[in-house]
CSV table of C-alpha atoms in Angstrom, one decimal:
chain,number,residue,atom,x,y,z
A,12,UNK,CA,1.3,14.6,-7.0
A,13,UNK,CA,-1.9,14.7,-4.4
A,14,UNK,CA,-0.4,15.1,-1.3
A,15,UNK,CA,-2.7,13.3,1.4
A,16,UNK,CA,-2.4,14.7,5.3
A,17,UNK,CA,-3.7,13.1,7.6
A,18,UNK,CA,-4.3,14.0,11.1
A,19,UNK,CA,-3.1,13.4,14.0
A,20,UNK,CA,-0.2,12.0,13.7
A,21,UNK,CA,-0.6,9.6,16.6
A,22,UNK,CA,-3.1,9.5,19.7
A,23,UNK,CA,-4.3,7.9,22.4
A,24,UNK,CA,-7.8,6.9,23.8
A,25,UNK,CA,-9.0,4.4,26.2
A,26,UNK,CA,-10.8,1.1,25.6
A,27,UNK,CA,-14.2,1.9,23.9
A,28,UNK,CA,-13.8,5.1,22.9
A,29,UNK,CA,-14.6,6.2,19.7
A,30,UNK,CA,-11.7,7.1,17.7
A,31,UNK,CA,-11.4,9.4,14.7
A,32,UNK,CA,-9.1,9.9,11.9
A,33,UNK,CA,-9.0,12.4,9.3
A,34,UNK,CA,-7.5,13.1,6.0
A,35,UNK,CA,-7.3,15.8,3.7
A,36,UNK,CA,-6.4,15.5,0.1
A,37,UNK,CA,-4.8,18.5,-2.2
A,38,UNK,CA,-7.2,18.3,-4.8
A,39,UNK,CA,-10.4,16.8,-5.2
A,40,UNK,CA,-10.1,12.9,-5.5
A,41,UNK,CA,-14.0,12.3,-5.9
A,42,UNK,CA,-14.2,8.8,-3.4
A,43,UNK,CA,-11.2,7.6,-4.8
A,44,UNK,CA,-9.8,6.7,-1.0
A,45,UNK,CA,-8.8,3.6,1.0
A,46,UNK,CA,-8.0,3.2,4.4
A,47,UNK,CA,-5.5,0.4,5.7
A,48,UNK,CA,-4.1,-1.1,9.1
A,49,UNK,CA,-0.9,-1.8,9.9
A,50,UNK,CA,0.3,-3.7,13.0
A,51,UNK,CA,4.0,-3.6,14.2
A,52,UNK,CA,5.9,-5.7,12.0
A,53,UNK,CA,2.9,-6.7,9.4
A,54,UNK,CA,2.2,-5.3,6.0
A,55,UNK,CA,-0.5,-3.3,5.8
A,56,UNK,CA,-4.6,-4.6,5.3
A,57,UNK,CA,-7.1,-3.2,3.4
A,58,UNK,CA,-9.7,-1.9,5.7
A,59,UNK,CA,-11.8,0.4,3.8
A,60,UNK,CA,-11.9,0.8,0.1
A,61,UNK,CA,-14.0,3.6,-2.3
A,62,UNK,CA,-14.0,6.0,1.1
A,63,UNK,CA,-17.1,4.2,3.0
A,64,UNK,CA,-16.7,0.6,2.0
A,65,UNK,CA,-16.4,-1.7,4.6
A,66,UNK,CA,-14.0,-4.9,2.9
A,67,UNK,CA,-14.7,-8.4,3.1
A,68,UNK,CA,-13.7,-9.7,6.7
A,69,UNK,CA,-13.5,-6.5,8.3
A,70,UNK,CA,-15.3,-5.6,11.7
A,71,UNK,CA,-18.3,-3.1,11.3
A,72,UNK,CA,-16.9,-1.6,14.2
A,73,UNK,CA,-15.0,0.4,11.2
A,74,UNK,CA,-16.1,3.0,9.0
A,75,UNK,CA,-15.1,5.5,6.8
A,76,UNK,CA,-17.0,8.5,4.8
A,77,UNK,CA,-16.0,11.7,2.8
A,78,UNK,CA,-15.7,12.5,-0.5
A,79,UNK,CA,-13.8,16.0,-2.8
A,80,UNK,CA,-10.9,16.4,-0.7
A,81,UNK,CA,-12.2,15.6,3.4
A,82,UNK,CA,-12.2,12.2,4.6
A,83,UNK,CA,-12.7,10.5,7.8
A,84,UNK,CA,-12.0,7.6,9.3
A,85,UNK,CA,-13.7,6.3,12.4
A,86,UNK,CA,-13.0,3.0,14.7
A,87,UNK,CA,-16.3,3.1,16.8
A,88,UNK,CA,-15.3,1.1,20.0
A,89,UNK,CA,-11.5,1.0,20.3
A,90,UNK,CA,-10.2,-2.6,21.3
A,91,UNK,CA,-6.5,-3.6,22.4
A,92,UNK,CA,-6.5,-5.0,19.1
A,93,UNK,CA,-7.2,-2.1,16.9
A,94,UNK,CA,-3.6,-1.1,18.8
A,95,UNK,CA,-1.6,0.0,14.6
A,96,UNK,CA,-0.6,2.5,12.6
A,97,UNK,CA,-3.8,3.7,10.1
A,98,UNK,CA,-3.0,5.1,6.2
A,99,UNK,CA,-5.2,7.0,4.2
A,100,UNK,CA,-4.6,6.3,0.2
A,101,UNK,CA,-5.6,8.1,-2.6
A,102,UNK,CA,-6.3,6.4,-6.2
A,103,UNK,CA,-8.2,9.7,-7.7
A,104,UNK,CA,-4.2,10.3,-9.4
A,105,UNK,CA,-1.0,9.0,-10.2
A,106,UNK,CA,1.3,8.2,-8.7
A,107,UNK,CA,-1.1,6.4,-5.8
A,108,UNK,CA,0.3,8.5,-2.7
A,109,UNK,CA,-0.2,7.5,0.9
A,110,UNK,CA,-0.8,9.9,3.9
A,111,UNK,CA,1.6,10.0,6.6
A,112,UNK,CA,-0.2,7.7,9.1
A,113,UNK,CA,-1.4,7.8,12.3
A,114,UNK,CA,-0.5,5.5,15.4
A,115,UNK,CA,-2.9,4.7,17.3
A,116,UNK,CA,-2.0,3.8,21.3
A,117,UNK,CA,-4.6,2.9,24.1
A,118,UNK,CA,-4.1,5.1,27.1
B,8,UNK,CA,-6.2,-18.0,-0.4
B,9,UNK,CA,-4.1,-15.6,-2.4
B,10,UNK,CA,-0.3,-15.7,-1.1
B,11,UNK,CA,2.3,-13.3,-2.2
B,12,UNK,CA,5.7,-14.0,-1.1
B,13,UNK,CA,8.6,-11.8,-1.9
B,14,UNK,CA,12.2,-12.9,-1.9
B,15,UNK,CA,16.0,-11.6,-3.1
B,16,UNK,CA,19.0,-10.3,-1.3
B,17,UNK,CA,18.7,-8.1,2.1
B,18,UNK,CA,21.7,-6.5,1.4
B,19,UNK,CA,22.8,-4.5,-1.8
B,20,UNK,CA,25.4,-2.0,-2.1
B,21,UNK,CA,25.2,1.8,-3.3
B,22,UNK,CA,25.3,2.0,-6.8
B,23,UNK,CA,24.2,-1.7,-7.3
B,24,UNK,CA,20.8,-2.4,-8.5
B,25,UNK,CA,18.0,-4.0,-6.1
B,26,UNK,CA,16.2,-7.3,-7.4
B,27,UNK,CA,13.5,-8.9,-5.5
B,28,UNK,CA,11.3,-11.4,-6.9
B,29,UNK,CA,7.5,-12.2,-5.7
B,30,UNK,CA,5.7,-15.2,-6.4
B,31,UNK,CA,2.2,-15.6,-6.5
B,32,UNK,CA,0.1,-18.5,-4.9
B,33,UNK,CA,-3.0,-20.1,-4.8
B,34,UNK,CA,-4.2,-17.6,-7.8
B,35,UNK,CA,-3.3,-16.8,-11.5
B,36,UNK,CA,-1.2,-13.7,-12.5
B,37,UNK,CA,-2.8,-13.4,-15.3
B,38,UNK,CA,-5.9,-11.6,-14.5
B,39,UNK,CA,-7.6,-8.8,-16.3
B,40,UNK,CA,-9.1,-7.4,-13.4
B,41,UNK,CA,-5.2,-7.0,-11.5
B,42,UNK,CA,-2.6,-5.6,-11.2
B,43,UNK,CA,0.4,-6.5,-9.5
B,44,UNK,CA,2.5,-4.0,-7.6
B,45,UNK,CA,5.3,-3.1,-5.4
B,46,UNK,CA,5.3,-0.9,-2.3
B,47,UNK,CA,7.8,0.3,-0.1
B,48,UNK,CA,8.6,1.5,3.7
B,49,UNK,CA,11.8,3.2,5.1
B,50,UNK,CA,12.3,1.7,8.7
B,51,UNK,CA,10.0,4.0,11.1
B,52,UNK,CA,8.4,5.8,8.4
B,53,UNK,CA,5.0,5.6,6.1
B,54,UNK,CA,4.2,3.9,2.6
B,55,UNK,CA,6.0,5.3,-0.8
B,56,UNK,CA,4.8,3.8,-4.0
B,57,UNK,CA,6.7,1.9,-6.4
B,58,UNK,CA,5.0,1.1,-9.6
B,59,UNK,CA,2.2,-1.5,-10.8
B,60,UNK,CA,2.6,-4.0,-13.8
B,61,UNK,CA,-0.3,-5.7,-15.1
B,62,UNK,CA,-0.1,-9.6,-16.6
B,63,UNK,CA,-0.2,-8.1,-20.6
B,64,UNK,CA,3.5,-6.0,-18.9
B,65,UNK,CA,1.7,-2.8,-19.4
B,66,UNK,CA,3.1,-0.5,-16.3
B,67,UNK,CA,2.8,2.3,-14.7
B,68,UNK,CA,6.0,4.3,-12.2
B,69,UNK,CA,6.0,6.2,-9.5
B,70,UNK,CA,7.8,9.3,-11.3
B,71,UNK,CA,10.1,9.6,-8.6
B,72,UNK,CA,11.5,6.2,-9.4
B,73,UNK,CA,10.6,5.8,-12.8
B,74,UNK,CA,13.9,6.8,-14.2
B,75,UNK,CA,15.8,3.8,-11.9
B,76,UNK,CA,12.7,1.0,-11.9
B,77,UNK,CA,11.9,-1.7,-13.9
B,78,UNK,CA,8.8,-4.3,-13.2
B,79,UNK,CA,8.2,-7.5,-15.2
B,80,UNK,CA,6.1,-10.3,-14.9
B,81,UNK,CA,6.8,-14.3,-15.7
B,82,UNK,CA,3.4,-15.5,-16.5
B,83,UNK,CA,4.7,-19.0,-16.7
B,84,UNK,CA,5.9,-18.8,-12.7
B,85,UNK,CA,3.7,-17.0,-11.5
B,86,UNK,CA,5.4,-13.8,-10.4
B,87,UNK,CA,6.6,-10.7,-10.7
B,88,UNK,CA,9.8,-8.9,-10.3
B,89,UNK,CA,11.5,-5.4,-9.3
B,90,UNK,CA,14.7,-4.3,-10.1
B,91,UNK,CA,16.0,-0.7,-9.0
B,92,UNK,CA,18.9,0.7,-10.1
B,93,UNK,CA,22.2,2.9,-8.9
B,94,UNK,CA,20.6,2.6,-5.3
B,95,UNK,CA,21.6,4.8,-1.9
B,96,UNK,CA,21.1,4.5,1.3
B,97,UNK,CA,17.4,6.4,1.0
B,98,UNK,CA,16.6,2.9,-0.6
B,99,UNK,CA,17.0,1.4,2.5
B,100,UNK,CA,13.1,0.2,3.2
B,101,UNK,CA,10.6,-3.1,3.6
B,102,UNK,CA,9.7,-3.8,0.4
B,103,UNK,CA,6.0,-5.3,-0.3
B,104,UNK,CA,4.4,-6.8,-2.9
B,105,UNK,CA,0.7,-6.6,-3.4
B,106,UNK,CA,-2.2,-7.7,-5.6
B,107,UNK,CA,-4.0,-4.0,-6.5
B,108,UNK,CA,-7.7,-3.7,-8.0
B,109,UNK,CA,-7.6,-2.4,-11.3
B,110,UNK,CA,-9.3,1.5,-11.8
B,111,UNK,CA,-9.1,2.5,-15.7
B,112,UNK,CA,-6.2,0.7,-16.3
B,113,UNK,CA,-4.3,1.6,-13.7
B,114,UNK,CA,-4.6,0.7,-10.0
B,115,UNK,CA,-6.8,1.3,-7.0
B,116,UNK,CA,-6.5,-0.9,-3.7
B,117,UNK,CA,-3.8,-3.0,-2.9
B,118,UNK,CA,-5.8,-5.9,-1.4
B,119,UNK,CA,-3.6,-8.6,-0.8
B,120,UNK,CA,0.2,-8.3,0.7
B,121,UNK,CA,3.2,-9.7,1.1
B,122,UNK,CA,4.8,-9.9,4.5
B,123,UNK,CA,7.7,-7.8,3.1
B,124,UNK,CA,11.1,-8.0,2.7
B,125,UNK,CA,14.0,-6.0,4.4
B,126,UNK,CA,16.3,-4.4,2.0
B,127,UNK,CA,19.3,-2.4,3.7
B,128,UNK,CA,21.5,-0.8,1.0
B,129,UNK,CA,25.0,-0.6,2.9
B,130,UNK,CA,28.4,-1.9,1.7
């Protein structure tokens, strides 16, 4: 299996910082790498798909890039709402594996 | 707009096997370009994989699992279905259902969600 880490584990910034997310993949998974919010109690959404794509309906305040086995994820003004828990997810192998998250707080 | 909407018991006991249902709305099942699959999160922790099934039945399992799951599709209602057997309490999770972009006949994104459905294996 790829095992997808992802770091940090949690953080917290103010109000319109710029916030960044990585995640590391255990082999090389070419772009094959979406990103997806999840607020407390919601199922995740699909924020970014393919590494860099933005999905339909999302802010452009969000943005992703990477490719081989580095990835990052970037919120560039963070708002009260942006306030979840982020997942990387890799589709380069099976089975589809998620990273561990990362919770997001504002300080 | 795409709904998915899962539903079955909230409570199973150990050794019993978990069924959940989810039923698709405002959109066919029976899509070439989807597949259809199941996700799943202990309480406080992150996302674990379950499997994908596509409209034709073809699916694929998360190894882990794959000797306990079963997915099928009813083409005809409009949904899918999970069934896991000879569960513990480690099967204790939200379980979602999603819509996932196909990727060489097998899955990429999971773009649309359920709101998931609390399972607690206990007896």
């Amino acid at each position: 299996d790829i095992q997808m880490t992802q770091s940090p584990s949690s953080l917290s910034a103010s109000v319109g910082d710029r916030v960044t997310i990585t995640c590391q993949a255990s082999q090389d998974i070419s772009n094959y790498l979406n990103w997806y919010q999840q607020k407390p109690g919601k199922a995740p959404k699909l924020l970014i798909y393919d590494a860099s794509n933005l999905e339909t309906g999302v802010p452009s305040g969000f943005s992703g890039s990477g490719s081989g086995t580095d990835f990052t994820f970037t919120i560039n003004s963070l708002q009260p709402e942006d306030i979840a828990t982020y997942y990387c997810q890799q589709y380069g192998n099976l089975p589809l594996t998620f990273g561990g998250g990362t919770k997001v707080e504002i300080k | 707009q795409l709904q998915l909407q899962e539903s079955g018991p909230g409570l199973v006991k150990p050794s019993e096997t978990l069924s959940l249902t989810c039923t698709v709305s405002g959109g066919s099942i029976s899509s070439n370009s989807y597949y259809w699959g199941w996700i799943r999160q202990p309480p406080g922790k992150g996302l674990e994989w379950i499997g994908n099934i596509h409209y034709s039945g073809s699916t694929y399992y998360n190894p882990s699992l794959k000797s306990r799951v079963t997915m099928s599709v009813d083409t005809s209602k409009n949904q899918f279905s999970l069934k896991l057997s000879s569960v513990t309490a480690a099967d204790t999770a939200v379980y979602y259902c999603a819509r996932v972009r196909r990727h060489y006949g097998s899955g990429s994104q999971f773009d649309y969600w359920g709101q998931g459905t609390l399972v607690t294996v206990s007896s």
